Amino acid sequence: MELKKIALNDVHESLGAKMVPFAGYNMPVRYSSDLEEHNTVRNAVGIFDVSHMGEFMVKGPHALDLIQRITTNDASKLTPGKIQYSCFPNEEGGIVDDLLVYCMAENEYMLVVNASNIDKDWAWVNKYNTKGAELENISDEMSLFAVQGPKTVEALSSLTSVDLGSMAYYTFEKGQFAGVPDVILSATGYTGSGGFEIYVKNEDAKKVFDAIMEAGKAYGIKPIGLGARDTLRLEMGFCLYGNDISDTTSPLEAGLGWITKFDKEFVNAENLKEQKAAGVQRKLVGFEMLEKAIPRAHYEIVNAEGEKIGEVTSGTMSPSLGKGIGMGYVQTEYSKPGTEVFVRVRNKDMKGQIVKPPFVKK
C-alpha cells in the first residue's frame, strides 16, 4: 500500500526531518534529536504536524443521538465551544478507538480520531447511523498543527485576535488566525505542557505553518517529530491507541471509567456495567524503574517470585526524570501505587514500582 502524504510533506523534508511510515502516512519522526525536541516542548514551544489525524463531521437533528449511542462519555453535556474526550466501545467489551468530540454548534459535531483507525472508525460510525445523521469524512481536506509548550500563548498571540490566554482547557474558538478565516483554535494537546491544536484547510496549511514558525522564532520554536511526541505523552500517562488501549482492552481496565457514563445507553453498556459490578481482573497502571533499565512494549511484568503478572504496553527512558517509566496491564492485586514489581529485561528481572501518572507533575 502506498504511503499517504500530509499536505506539508515536502516542507518537513526541506527542514531535514527523518520521515518514517506511521499509520499509513509518511510522517516526520524527528528533525534533530528526540531529547532536544522533548525539552523544547517542556521548556519553550514546539510545533507538531499531526495532519494524519482523522476528522468526521456529524450534523442534523439525529447527530447527538448517534454520538450518544457510539461513545461512552455523555455528549449531551457539551455546548458549542466545548470538547470532550471519549471512546467508541465495541460489542466485545474492547475499544474501537479513543477520540475527541467537538460541539461546533447545536446539532453539529466534529469527531477527531486516530490516523491508524480512520477507515475502521468511519465504517463503525456509519454502521450505527440508522436514523440518518449527516456524516462527512473531511480527514483528507484538513491539516492539524499542535503548538505545545509553556511559551505557546506568547508565541501565537500576535497571529489572532482570539484571547488565547483566557481559553480554558478542552474549549475551542473559531476565528481568524495568520490572516486565514475560520481556523479552529483548540486548547487541547497530547504533551501536558499546554498549548493549542490548530485545524486548517490543506490549502491554507503552508501559510499558517510559516506564520507560526515566524511568530515563534523569538520564543525558540522548533518543529517536533513523533519521537518526542511519544515520550511527552508517556510522561503524562496519556494512552496511545494500539499500545495501551485496543480492541481487546475495556475502558474500565484502562482506567477510563471517568469517561464511561452508565446513565445513558451506548454500545455494549450492559456488559461493561456487569464488568464494573464484578470488578476488573487487570488494570492499566503506570510504573517507574528503581533500577537502571528501559522498559519496552511487550516486556513481561513479574512479581518477586518471578511469576508473570502482566505486560508492558508503553515504555521509555523519561527525558525529564532520567529514569525508565512505562505503562502496562497487571493483575488488579498488583495495581496499587507503591507496589513493587519487576520488568523482565533480556531475561533479567529489574525492580520497579507502581506509580499514579502523570509521571511528570505539572
mmCIF file of C-alpha atoms in Angstrom:
data_model
loop_
_atom_site.group_PDB
_atom_site.id
_atom_site.type_symbol
_atom_site.label_atom_id
_atom_site.label_comp_id
_atom_site.label_asym_id
_atom_site.label_seq_id
_atom_site.Cartn_x
_atom_site.Cartn_y
_atom_site.Cartn_z
ATOM 1 C CA MET A 1 0.000 0.000 0.000
ATOM 2 C CA GLU A 2 1.368 3.404 -0.970
ATOM 3 C CA LEU A 3 2.022 5.763 1.942
ATOM 4 C CA LYS A 4 -0.251 8.782 2.153
ATOM 5 C CA LYS A 5 1.410 12.176 2.343
ATOM 6 C CA ILE A 6 0.299 15.036 4.571
ATOM 7 C CA ALA A 7 -0.056 18.447 2.876
ATOM 8 C CA LEU A 8 3.318 19.750 4.111
ATOM 9 C CA ASN A 9 5.334 16.586 3.453
ATOM 10 C CA ASP A 10 7.852 18.481 1.288
ATOM 11 C CA VAL A 11 8.200 21.270 3.870
ATOM 12 C CA HIS A 12 9.194 18.740 6.550
ATOM 13 C CA GLU A 13 11.702 17.093 4.237
ATOM 14 C CA SER A 14 13.220 20.525 3.489
ATOM 15 C CA LEU A 15 13.524 21.114 7.251
ATOM 16 C CA GLY A 16 15.668 17.975 7.480
ATOM 17 C CA ALA A 17 13.046 15.715 9.049
ATOM 18 C CA LYS A 18 13.656 11.977 9.143
ATOM 19 C CA MET A 19 10.446 10.630 7.602
ATOM 20 C CA VAL A 20 9.013 7.231 8.583
ATOM 21 C CA PRO A 21 5.849 5.261 7.801
ATOM 22 C CA PHE A 22 3.312 5.765 10.602
ATOM 23 C CA ALA A 23 -0.382 4.779 10.496
ATOM 24 C CA GLY A 24 -0.237 4.625 6.698
ATOM 25 C CA TYR A 25 1.301 8.098 6.366
ATOM 26 C CA ASN A 26 4.817 9.369 5.651
ATOM 27 C CA MET A 27 5.467 11.277 8.893
ATOM 28 C CA PRO A 28 8.321 13.271 10.468
ATOM 29 C CA VAL A 29 9.737 11.269 13.396
ATOM 30 C CA ARG A 30 12.493 13.766 14.295
ATOM 31 C CA TYR A 31 14.322 16.826 12.984
ATOM 32 C CA SER A 32 17.277 16.969 15.407
ATOM 33 C CA SER A 33 17.144 14.571 18.374
ATOM 34 C CA ASP A 34 14.213 13.236 20.381
ATOM 35 C CA LEU A 35 15.791 14.582 23.582
ATOM 36 C CA GLU A 36 16.281 18.102 22.239
ATOM 37 C CA GLU A 37 12.766 18.182 20.788
ATOM 38 C CA HIS A 38 11.243 16.830 24.020
ATOM 39 C CA ASN A 39 12.977 19.523 26.088
ATOM 40 C CA THR A 40 11.940 22.240 23.634
ATOM 41 C CA VAL A 41 8.269 21.415 24.265
ATOM 42 C CA ARG A 42 8.684 21.090 28.046
ATOM 43 C CA ASN A 43 10.568 24.399 28.363
ATOM 44 C CA ALA A 44 9.614 26.630 25.410
ATOM 45 C CA VAL A 45 7.408 25.894 22.380
ATOM 46 C CA GLY A 46 7.339 23.348 19.570
ATOM 47 C CA ILE A 47 5.117 22.647 16.574
ATOM 48 C CA PHE A 48 3.979 19.168 15.550
ATOM 49 C CA ASP A 49 2.328 18.474 12.219
ATOM 50 C CA VAL A 50 -0.299 15.877 13.107
ATOM 51 C CA SER A 51 -2.337 16.224 9.925
ATOM 52 C CA HIS A 52 -2.622 12.434 9.726
ATOM 53 C CA MET A 53 -5.399 12.530 12.343
ATOM 54 C CA GLY A 54 -8.979 11.953 11.152
ATOM 55 C CA GLU A 55 -11.925 14.340 11.323
ATOM 56 C CA PHE A 56 -15.594 13.405 10.835
ATOM 57 C CA MET A 57 -18.468 15.904 10.798
ATOM 58 C CA VAL A 58 -21.761 14.741 12.314
ATOM 59 C CA LYS A 59 -24.736 17.058 11.737
ATOM 60 C CA GLY A 60 -28.501 17.291 11.854
ATOM 61 C CA PRO A 61 -31.283 16.555 14.336
ATOM 62 C CA HIS A 62 -30.031 12.975 14.867
ATOM 63 C CA ALA A 63 -26.364 13.888 15.378
ATOM 64 C CA LEU A 64 -26.363 13.844 19.177
ATOM 65 C CA ASP A 65 -28.406 10.636 19.307
ATOM 66 C CA LEU A 66 -25.778 8.876 17.154
ATOM 67 C CA ILE A 67 -22.841 10.188 19.192
ATOM 68 C CA GLN A 68 -24.538 9.146 22.454
ATOM 69 C CA ARG A 69 -25.050 5.657 21.069
ATOM 70 C CA ILE A 70 -21.475 5.094 19.846
ATOM 71 C CA THR A 71 -19.423 6.846 22.567
ATOM 72 C CA THR A 72 -19.071 6.134 26.284
ATOM 73 C CA ASN A 73 -18.996 9.730 27.540
ATOM 74 C CA ASP A 74 -22.117 11.895 27.839
ATOM 75 C CA ALA A 75 -22.038 14.250 24.854
ATOM 76 C CA SER A 76 -25.340 15.847 25.924
ATOM 77 C CA LYS A 77 -23.282 17.855 28.421
ATOM 78 C CA LEU A 78 -21.426 19.603 25.571
ATOM 79 C CA THR A 79 -22.278 23.148 24.487
ATOM 80 C CA PRO A 80 -20.821 24.983 21.458
ATOM 81 C CA GLY A 81 -17.129 25.673 22.012
ATOM 82 C CA LYS A 82 -16.624 22.700 24.347
ATOM 83 C CA ILE A 83 -14.662 19.489 23.723
ATOM 84 C CA GLN A 84 -14.890 16.059 25.331
ATOM 85 C CA TYR A 85 -12.527 13.080 25.497
ATOM 86 C CA SER A 86 -14.370 9.839 24.801
ATOM 87 C CA CYS A 87 -14.082 6.397 23.231
ATOM 88 C CA PHE A 88 -16.009 4.103 20.898
ATOM 89 C CA PRO A 89 -16.716 0.840 22.766
ATOM 90 C CA ASN A 90 -17.029 -2.306 20.653
ATOM 91 C CA GLU A 91 -19.514 -5.147 21.053
ATOM 92 C CA GLU A 92 -16.945 -7.429 22.737
ATOM 93 C CA GLY A 93 -16.002 -5.090 25.591
ATOM 94 C CA GLY A 94 -12.926 -3.526 23.940
ATOM 95 C CA ILE A 95 -12.301 -0.120 22.402
ATOM 96 C CA VAL A 96 -12.672 0.697 18.701
ATOM 97 C CA ASP A 97 -10.800 3.986 19.232
ATOM 98 C CA ASP A 98 -10.416 6.930 21.585
ATOM 99 C CA LEU A 99 -11.389 10.317 20.234
ATOM 100 C CA LEU A 100 -12.256 13.953 20.865
ATOM 101 C CA VAL A 101 -15.828 15.195 20.388
ATOM 102 C CA TYR A 102 -16.125 18.891 19.443
ATOM 103 C CA CYS A 103 -19.504 20.615 19.768
ATOM 104 C CA MET A 104 -19.314 23.042 16.811
ATOM 105 C CA ALA A 105 -22.889 24.322 17.102
ATOM 106 C CA GLU A 106 -26.299 22.973 18.033
ATOM 107 C CA ASN A 107 -26.733 19.689 16.129
ATOM 108 C CA GLU A 108 -23.212 19.902 14.713
ATOM 109 C CA TYR A 109 -20.183 17.965 15.976
ATOM 110 C CA MET A 110 -16.672 17.104 14.851
ATOM 111 C CA LEU A 111 -15.117 13.777 15.870
ATOM 112 C CA VAL A 112 -11.301 13.674 15.860
ATOM 113 C CA VAL A 113 -9.978 10.119 15.605
ATOM 114 C CA ASN A 114 -6.624 8.361 15.388
ATOM 115 C CA ALA A 115 -4.937 8.153 11.988
ATOM 116 C CA SER A 116 -4.463 4.381 12.165
ATOM 117 C CA ASN A 117 -8.223 3.917 12.679
ATOM 118 C CA ILE A 118 -9.783 6.371 10.191
ATOM 119 C CA ASP A 119 -11.267 3.713 7.887
ATOM 120 C CA LYS A 120 -12.295 1.427 10.747
ATOM 121 C CA ASP A 121 -13.908 4.304 12.661
ATOM 122 C CA TRP A 122 -15.697 5.670 9.601
ATOM 123 C CA ALA A 123 -17.232 2.227 8.980
ATOM 124 C CA TRP A 124 -18.180 1.989 12.669
ATOM 125 C CA VAL A 125 -19.918 5.375 12.765
ATOM 126 C CA ASN A 126 -21.809 4.561 9.564
ATOM 127 C CA LYS A 127 -22.832 1.132 10.872
ATOM 128 C CA TYR A 128 -24.721 2.710 13.780
ATOM 129 C CA ASN A 129 -26.105 5.680 11.817
ATOM 130 C CA THR A 130 -29.549 4.128 11.487
ATOM 131 C CA LYS A 131 -31.546 7.355 11.972
ATOM 132 C CA GLY A 132 -29.941 9.430 9.253
ATOM 133 C CA ALA A 133 -27.466 11.830 10.854
ATOM 134 C CA GLU A 134 -25.495 13.739 8.184
ATOM 135 C CA LEU A 135 -21.944 12.360 8.063
ATOM 136 C CA GLU A 136 -18.905 13.724 6.255
ATOM 137 C CA ASN A 137 -15.338 12.427 6.422
ATOM 138 C CA ILE A 138 -13.166 15.555 5.975
ATOM 139 C CA SER A 139 -9.884 13.878 7.054
ATOM 140 C CA ASP A 140 -8.175 14.313 3.668
ATOM 141 C CA GLU A 141 -9.075 18.026 3.474
ATOM 142 C CA MET A 142 -7.706 19.125 6.845
ATOM 143 C CA SER A 143 -4.292 19.856 8.301
ATOM 144 C CA LEU A 144 -3.673 19.903 12.043
ATOM 145 C CA PHE A 145 -0.813 21.563 13.919
ATOM 146 C CA ALA A 146 -0.194 21.036 17.626
ATOM 147 C CA VAL A 147 1.704 24.017 19.027
ATOM 148 C CA GLN A 148 2.741 22.952 22.521
ATOM 149 C CA GLY A 149 4.811 24.262 25.416
ATOM 150 C CA PRO A 150 4.734 26.927 28.165
ATOM 151 C CA LYS A 151 5.521 29.770 25.726
ATOM 152 C CA THR A 152 2.756 28.905 23.244
ATOM 153 C CA VAL A 153 0.340 31.717 24.164
ATOM 154 C CA GLU A 154 3.083 34.355 23.817
ATOM 155 C CA ALA A 155 4.294 32.835 20.554
ATOM 156 C CA LEU A 156 0.850 32.735 18.903
ATOM 157 C CA SER A 157 -0.924 35.818 20.290
ATOM 158 C CA SER A 158 0.265 38.156 17.517
ATOM 159 C CA LEU A 159 -1.429 35.929 14.907
ATOM 160 C CA THR A 160 -5.017 36.230 16.151
ATOM 161 C CA SER A 161 -7.465 38.498 17.945
ATOM 162 C CA VAL A 162 -8.750 35.463 19.913
ATOM 163 C CA ASP A 163 -7.701 35.813 23.560
ATOM 164 C CA LEU A 164 -5.696 32.597 23.751
ATOM 165 C CA GLY A 165 -4.557 33.200 27.329
ATOM 166 C CA SER A 166 -8.113 33.120 28.689
ATOM 167 C CA MET A 167 -9.221 29.942 26.915
ATOM 168 C CA ALA A 168 -9.967 27.075 29.310
ATOM 169 C CA TYR A 169 -8.608 23.556 28.743
ATOM 170 C CA TYR A 170 -10.836 21.496 26.411
ATOM 171 C CA THR A 171 -12.521 24.525 24.818
ATOM 172 C CA PHE A 172 -12.077 25.933 21.314
ATOM 173 C CA GLU A 173 -12.811 29.039 19.294
ATOM 174 C CA LYS A 174 -13.189 29.561 15.575
ATOM 175 C CA GLY A 175 -11.611 32.735 14.277
ATOM 176 C CA GLN A 176 -9.108 34.420 12.040
ATOM 177 C CA PHE A 177 -5.547 33.167 12.502
ATOM 178 C CA ALA A 178 -2.493 34.255 10.490
ATOM 179 C CA GLY A 179 -4.866 36.045 8.110
ATOM 180 C CA VAL A 180 -6.876 32.876 7.447
ATOM 181 C CA PRO A 181 -10.611 32.888 8.393
ATOM 182 C CA ASP A 182 -12.478 30.092 10.235
ATOM 183 C CA VAL A 183 -9.456 28.428 11.813
ATOM 184 C CA ILE A 184 -10.283 26.165 14.787
ATOM 185 C CA LEU A 185 -8.085 27.042 17.776
ATOM 186 C CA SER A 186 -8.386 24.272 20.342
ATOM 187 C CA ALA A 187 -6.952 24.363 23.879
ATOM 188 C CA THR A 188 -6.007 20.686 23.755
ATOM 189 C CA GLY A 189 -2.856 18.657 23.207
ATOM 190 C CA TYR A 190 -1.035 15.429 23.908
ATOM 191 C CA THR A 191 2.023 16.707 25.772
ATOM 192 C CA GLY A 192 0.946 18.003 29.189
ATOM 193 C CA SER A 193 2.870 21.238 28.553
ATOM 194 C CA GLY A 194 -0.110 23.345 27.484
ATOM 195 C CA GLY A 195 -0.752 24.822 24.068
ATOM 196 C CA PHE A 196 -3.189 24.628 21.189
ATOM 197 C CA GLU A 197 -4.218 22.399 18.319
ATOM 198 C CA ILE A 198 -4.946 24.329 15.138
ATOM 199 C CA TYR A 199 -7.209 22.941 12.393
ATOM 200 C CA VAL A 200 -6.889 24.491 8.926
ATOM 201 C CA LYS A 201 -7.811 23.509 5.393
ATOM 202 C CA ASN A 202 -4.947 21.949 3.431
ATOM 203 C CA GLU A 203 -4.772 24.908 1.039
ATOM 204 C CA ASP A 204 -4.042 27.235 3.995
ATOM 205 C CA ALA A 205 -1.633 24.876 5.773
ATOM 206 C CA LYS A 206 1.659 26.293 4.490
ATOM 207 C CA LYS A 207 0.649 29.898 5.132
ATOM 208 C CA VAL A 208 -0.351 29.056 8.727
ATOM 209 C CA PHE A 209 2.697 26.852 9.392
ATOM 210 C CA ASP A 210 5.091 29.515 8.103
ATOM 211 C CA ALA A 211 3.370 32.211 10.174
ATOM 212 C CA ILE A 212 3.631 30.105 13.340
ATOM 213 C CA MET A 213 7.325 29.407 12.727
ATOM 214 C CA GLU A 214 7.985 33.124 12.135
ATOM 215 C CA ALA A 215 5.966 34.334 15.152
ATOM 216 C CA GLY A 216 7.560 31.669 17.359
ATOM 217 C CA LYS A 217 11.137 32.495 16.384
ATOM 218 C CA ALA A 218 11.634 34.864 19.322
ATOM 219 C CA TYR A 219 10.435 32.111 21.696
ATOM 220 C CA GLY A 220 12.714 29.363 20.373
ATOM 221 C CA ILE A 221 10.088 27.441 18.402
ATOM 222 C CA LYS A 222 11.238 24.264 16.663
ATOM 223 C CA PRO A 223 9.449 21.628 14.578
ATOM 224 C CA ILE A 224 8.910 18.467 16.636
ATOM 225 C CA GLY A 225 8.537 14.873 15.440
ATOM 226 C CA LEU A 226 6.639 11.774 16.525
ATOM 227 C CA GLY A 227 9.569 10.505 18.626
ATOM 228 C CA ALA A 228 9.307 13.342 21.146
ATOM 229 C CA ARG A 229 5.506 13.227 20.937
ATOM 230 C CA ASP A 230 5.667 9.693 22.321
ATOM 231 C CA THR A 231 7.971 10.487 25.274
ATOM 232 C CA LEU A 232 5.952 13.633 26.102
ATOM 233 C CA ARG A 233 2.607 11.796 26.163
ATOM 234 C CA LEU A 234 4.071 8.900 28.133
ATOM 235 C CA GLU A 235 5.406 11.212 30.869
ATOM 236 C CA MET A 236 1.782 12.357 31.304
ATOM 237 C CA GLY A 237 0.364 8.823 31.293
ATOM 238 C CA PHE A 238 -1.751 9.514 28.177
ATOM 239 C CA CYS A 239 -2.912 6.351 26.372
ATOM 240 C CA LEU A 240 -1.786 5.545 22.839
ATOM 241 C CA TYR A 241 -4.253 3.514 20.801
ATOM 242 C CA GLY A 242 -2.727 0.238 19.642
ATOM 243 C CA ASN A 243 -0.397 0.169 22.646
ATOM 244 C CA ASP A 244 -2.240 0.967 25.880
ATOM 245 C CA ILE A 245 -5.797 0.584 24.615
ATOM 246 C CA SER A 246 -7.109 -1.604 21.807
ATOM 247 C CA ASP A 247 -9.964 -3.749 20.535
ATOM 248 C CA THR A 248 -9.301 -6.151 23.441
ATOM 249 C CA THR A 249 -8.947 -3.712 26.383
ATOM 250 C CA SER A 250 -12.063 -2.465 28.144
ATOM 251 C CA PRO A 251 -12.406 1.212 29.124
ATOM 252 C CA LEU A 252 -12.720 0.093 32.772
ATOM 253 C CA GLU A 253 -9.477 -1.909 32.655
ATOM 254 C CA ALA A 254 -7.772 1.077 31.015
ATOM 255 C CA GLY A 255 -8.762 3.463 33.816
ATOM 256 C CA LEU A 256 -11.284 5.227 31.580
ATOM 257 C CA GLY A 257 -14.216 4.744 33.936
ATOM 258 C CA TRP A 258 -14.369 8.545 34.185
ATOM 259 C CA ILE A 259 -15.463 8.762 30.535
ATOM 260 C CA THR A 260 -17.827 5.771 30.791
ATOM 261 C CA LYS A 261 -21.264 7.083 31.763
ATOM 262 C CA PHE A 262 -23.849 4.423 32.557
ATOM 263 C CA ASP A 263 -26.790 6.815 32.845
ATOM 264 C CA LYS A 264 -27.262 6.541 29.064
ATOM 265 C CA GLU A 265 -27.485 3.704 26.546
ATOM 266 C CA PHE A 266 -24.454 3.007 24.383
ATOM 267 C CA VAL A 267 -22.888 0.064 22.537
ATOM 268 C CA ASN A 268 -22.157 -2.807 24.961
ATOM 269 C CA ALA A 269 -23.164 -0.732 28.005
ATOM 270 C CA GLU A 270 -24.810 -3.707 29.752
ATOM 271 C CA ASN A 271 -21.701 -5.889 29.603
ATOM 272 C CA LEU A 272 -19.471 -3.052 30.803
ATOM 273 C CA LYS A 273 -21.927 -2.391 33.640
ATOM 274 C CA GLU A 274 -21.611 -6.033 34.680
ATOM 275 C CA GLN A 275 -17.816 -5.800 34.463
ATOM 276 C CA LYS A 276 -17.877 -2.750 36.726
ATOM 277 C CA ALA A 277 -20.057 -4.534 39.281
ATOM 278 C CA ALA A 278 -17.866 -7.670 39.262
ATOM 279 C CA GLY A 279 -14.593 -5.738 39.306
ATOM 280 C CA VAL A 280 -11.900 -5.956 36.637
ATOM 281 C CA GLN A 281 -9.237 -8.680 36.705
ATOM 282 C CA ARG A 282 -6.459 -6.452 35.365
ATOM 283 C CA LYS A 283 -5.719 -2.754 35.305
ATOM 284 C CA LEU A 284 -3.629 -0.359 33.253
ATOM 285 C CA VAL A 285 -1.013 1.132 35.584
ATOM 286 C CA GLY A 286 1.987 3.416 35.463
ATOM 287 C CA PHE A 287 5.304 2.257 36.846
ATOM 288 C CA GLU A 288 8.803 3.658 37.236
ATOM 289 C CA MET A 289 12.014 1.701 37.312
ATOM 290 C CA LEU A 290 14.032 1.619 40.540
ATOM 291 C CA GLU A 291 16.980 0.032 38.734
ATOM 292 C CA LYS A 292 18.712 1.205 35.572
ATOM 293 C CA ALA A 293 16.587 -0.272 32.803
ATOM 294 C CA ILE A 294 14.375 0.877 29.954
ATOM 295 C CA PRO A 295 11.025 -0.929 29.767
ATOM 296 C CA ARG A 296 9.668 -1.628 26.287
ATOM 297 C CA ALA A 297 6.279 -2.719 24.931
ATOM 298 C CA HIS A 298 5.559 -6.460 25.380
ATOM 299 C CA TYR A 299 8.182 -6.972 28.117
ATOM 300 C CA GLU A 300 6.772 -9.187 30.882
ATOM 301 C CA ILE A 301 5.906 -7.693 34.268
ATOM 302 C CA VAL A 302 6.543 -10.224 37.053
ATOM 303 C CA ASN A 303 6.262 -10.373 40.849
ATOM 304 C CA ALA A 304 9.079 -11.031 43.353
ATOM 305 C CA GLU A 305 8.672 -14.785 42.738
ATOM 306 C CA GLY A 306 9.204 -14.302 39.006
ATOM 307 C CA GLU A 307 5.592 -15.167 38.107
ATOM 308 C CA LYS A 308 4.138 -13.220 35.183
ATOM 309 C CA ILE A 309 1.516 -10.730 36.419
ATOM 310 C CA GLY A 310 1.232 -8.526 33.341
ATOM 311 C CA GLU A 311 2.841 -6.907 30.326
ATOM 312 C CA VAL A 312 4.319 -3.536 29.413
ATOM 313 C CA THR A 313 2.274 -1.628 26.791
ATOM 314 C CA SER A 314 4.454 1.517 26.509
ATOM 315 C CA GLY A 315 7.863 2.293 27.961
ATOM 316 C CA THR A 316 10.761 4.719 27.606
ATOM 317 C CA MET A 317 13.607 6.484 29.327
ATOM 318 C CA SER A 318 11.943 9.647 30.658
ATOM 319 C CA PRO A 319 13.937 12.679 29.436
ATOM 320 C CA SER A 320 12.521 14.800 32.282
ATOM 321 C CA LEU A 321 13.165 12.290 35.081
ATOM 322 C CA GLY A 322 16.233 10.451 33.786
ATOM 323 C CA LYS A 323 14.747 7.038 34.609
ATOM 324 C CA GLY A 324 12.755 4.310 32.943
ATOM 325 C CA ILE A 325 8.966 4.722 33.035
ATOM 326 C CA GLY A 326 6.147 2.758 31.495
ATOM 327 C CA MET A 327 2.544 1.706 31.399
ATOM 328 C CA GLY A 328 1.144 -1.782 31.312
ATOM 329 C CA TYR A 329 -1.631 -4.104 32.425
ATOM 330 C CA VAL A 330 -1.169 -6.018 35.680
ATOM 331 C CA GLN A 331 -3.405 -8.264 37.767
ATOM 332 C CA THR A 332 -5.583 -5.988 39.889
ATOM 333 C CA GLU A 333 -3.966 -7.042 43.197
ATOM 334 C CA TYR A 334 -0.661 -5.570 41.987
ATOM 335 C CA SER A 335 -2.127 -2.251 40.790
ATOM 336 C CA LYS A 336 -1.854 -0.176 43.972
ATOM 337 C CA PRO A 337 0.689 2.713 43.895
ATOM 338 C CA GLY A 338 3.843 1.760 45.787
ATOM 339 C CA THR A 339 3.562 -1.939 44.896
ATOM 340 C CA GLU A 340 6.912 -3.483 43.973
ATOM 341 C CA VAL A 341 7.006 -5.135 40.546
ATOM 342 C CA PHE A 342 9.753 -6.321 38.208
ATOM 343 C CA VAL A 343 10.148 -5.880 34.463
ATOM 344 C CA ARG A 344 11.862 -8.738 32.636
ATOM 345 C CA VAL A 345 14.534 -7.071 30.500
ATOM 346 C CA ARG A 346 16.528 -9.582 28.418
ATOM 347 C CA ASN A 347 15.852 -12.388 30.921
ATOM 348 C CA LYS A 348 16.806 -10.206 33.895
ATOM 349 C CA ASP A 349 14.145 -9.069 36.373
ATOM 350 C CA MET A 350 14.631 -5.353 37.053
ATOM 351 C CA LYS A 351 12.900 -3.736 40.036
ATOM 352 C CA GLY A 352 10.242 -1.059 39.656
ATOM 353 C CA GLN A 353 7.193 0.230 41.477
ATOM 354 C CA ILE A 354 3.645 1.147 40.568
ATOM 355 C CA VAL A 355 3.033 4.915 40.480
ATOM 356 C CA LYS A 356 -0.016 7.004 39.631
ATOM 357 C CA PRO A 357 0.524 9.010 36.428
ATOM 358 C CA PRO A 358 1.325 11.663 35.427
ATOM 359 C CA PHE A 359 4.985 10.769 35.994
ATOM 360 C CA VAL A 360 5.956 14.426 35.494
ATOM 361 C CA LYS A 361 3.796 16.702 37.608
ATOM 362 C CA LYS A 362 2.722 19.961 36.005
#
